[in-house]
């Protein structure tokens, strides 16, 4: 798996089973449990949190 593939999974809520309609608008709509998750919500949240901790602010 390439690094970009893993980043795409961590950044996209659909992989944990949720969907956000209108991400780029002022009022996005969040739909939980829309599809069967490929990654558990706990694992997705943990990876998302770790990604934020690993990023550097320059």
Short mmCIF file of C-alpha atoms in Angstrom, two decimals:
data_model
loop_
_atom_site.label_atom_id
_atom_site.label_comp_id
_atom_site.label_asym_id
_atom_site.label_seq_id
_atom_site.Cartn_x
_atom_site.Cartn_y
_atom_site.Cartn_z
CA UNK A 1 0.00 0.00 0.00
CA UNK A 2 1.26 3.47 -0.79
CA UNK A 3 1.41 6.25 1.79
CA UNK A 4 -1.16 8.29 -0.14
CA UNK A 5 -3.64 5.41 0.03
CA UNK A 6 -3.33 5.24 3.81
CA UNK A 7 -3.70 9.02 4.13
CA UNK A 8 -6.84 8.89 1.98
CA UNK A 9 -8.34 6.26 4.30
CA UNK A 10 -7.47 8.29 7.41
CA UNK A 11 -8.92 11.52 6.01
CA UNK A 12 -12.15 10.11 4.54
CA UNK A 13 -15.02 9.36 6.96
CA UNK A 14 -16.67 6.93 4.54
CA UNK A 15 -14.10 4.27 5.52
CA UNK A 16 -15.48 4.27 9.07
CA UNK A 17 -19.04 4.04 7.72
CA UNK A 18 -20.07 7.70 7.96
CA UNK A 19 -20.79 10.22 5.21
CA UNK A 20 -20.52 14.02 5.16
CA UNK A 21 -22.53 15.77 2.46
CA UNK A 22 -21.26 19.21 1.46
CA UNK A 23 -17.82 19.11 3.12
CA UNK A 24 -16.75 22.26 1.32
CA UNK A 25 -19.86 24.25 2.18
CA UNK A 26 -20.62 26.30 5.28
CA UNK A 27 -23.24 23.82 6.53
CA UNK A 28 -22.14 20.23 5.90
CA UNK A 29 -24.57 17.44 6.79
CA UNK A 30 -23.20 14.46 8.73
CA UNK A 31 -24.78 11.02 8.23
CA UNK A 32 -23.51 8.35 10.65
CA UNK A 33 -23.49 4.62 9.86
CA UNK A 34 -24.44 4.94 6.17
CA UNK A 35 -22.35 2.05 4.84
CA UNK A 36 -20.54 -0.98 6.21
CA UNK A 37 -17.25 0.32 7.68
CA UNK A 38 -13.96 -0.99 6.31
CA UNK A 39 -12.10 0.27 9.39
CA UNK A 40 -13.51 0.35 12.93
CA UNK A 41 -14.46 3.80 14.21
CA UNK A 42 -12.02 3.42 17.10
CA UNK A 43 -9.12 2.56 14.77
CA UNK A 44 -10.04 5.40 12.37
CA UNK A 45 -10.24 7.94 15.21
CA UNK A 46 -6.95 6.72 16.70
CA UNK A 47 -5.15 6.98 13.34
CA UNK A 48 -6.69 10.40 12.66
CA UNK A 49 -5.54 11.61 16.09
CA UNK A 50 -2.04 10.19 15.57
CA UNK A 51 -1.79 11.85 12.14
CA UNK A 52 -2.56 15.23 13.73
CA UNK A 53 0.04 14.62 16.44
CA UNK A 54 2.69 13.66 13.90
CA UNK A 55 2.18 16.73 11.70
CA UNK A 56 4.58 19.58 12.20
CA UNK A 57 3.68 23.24 12.30
CA UNK A 58 6.33 25.37 10.62
#
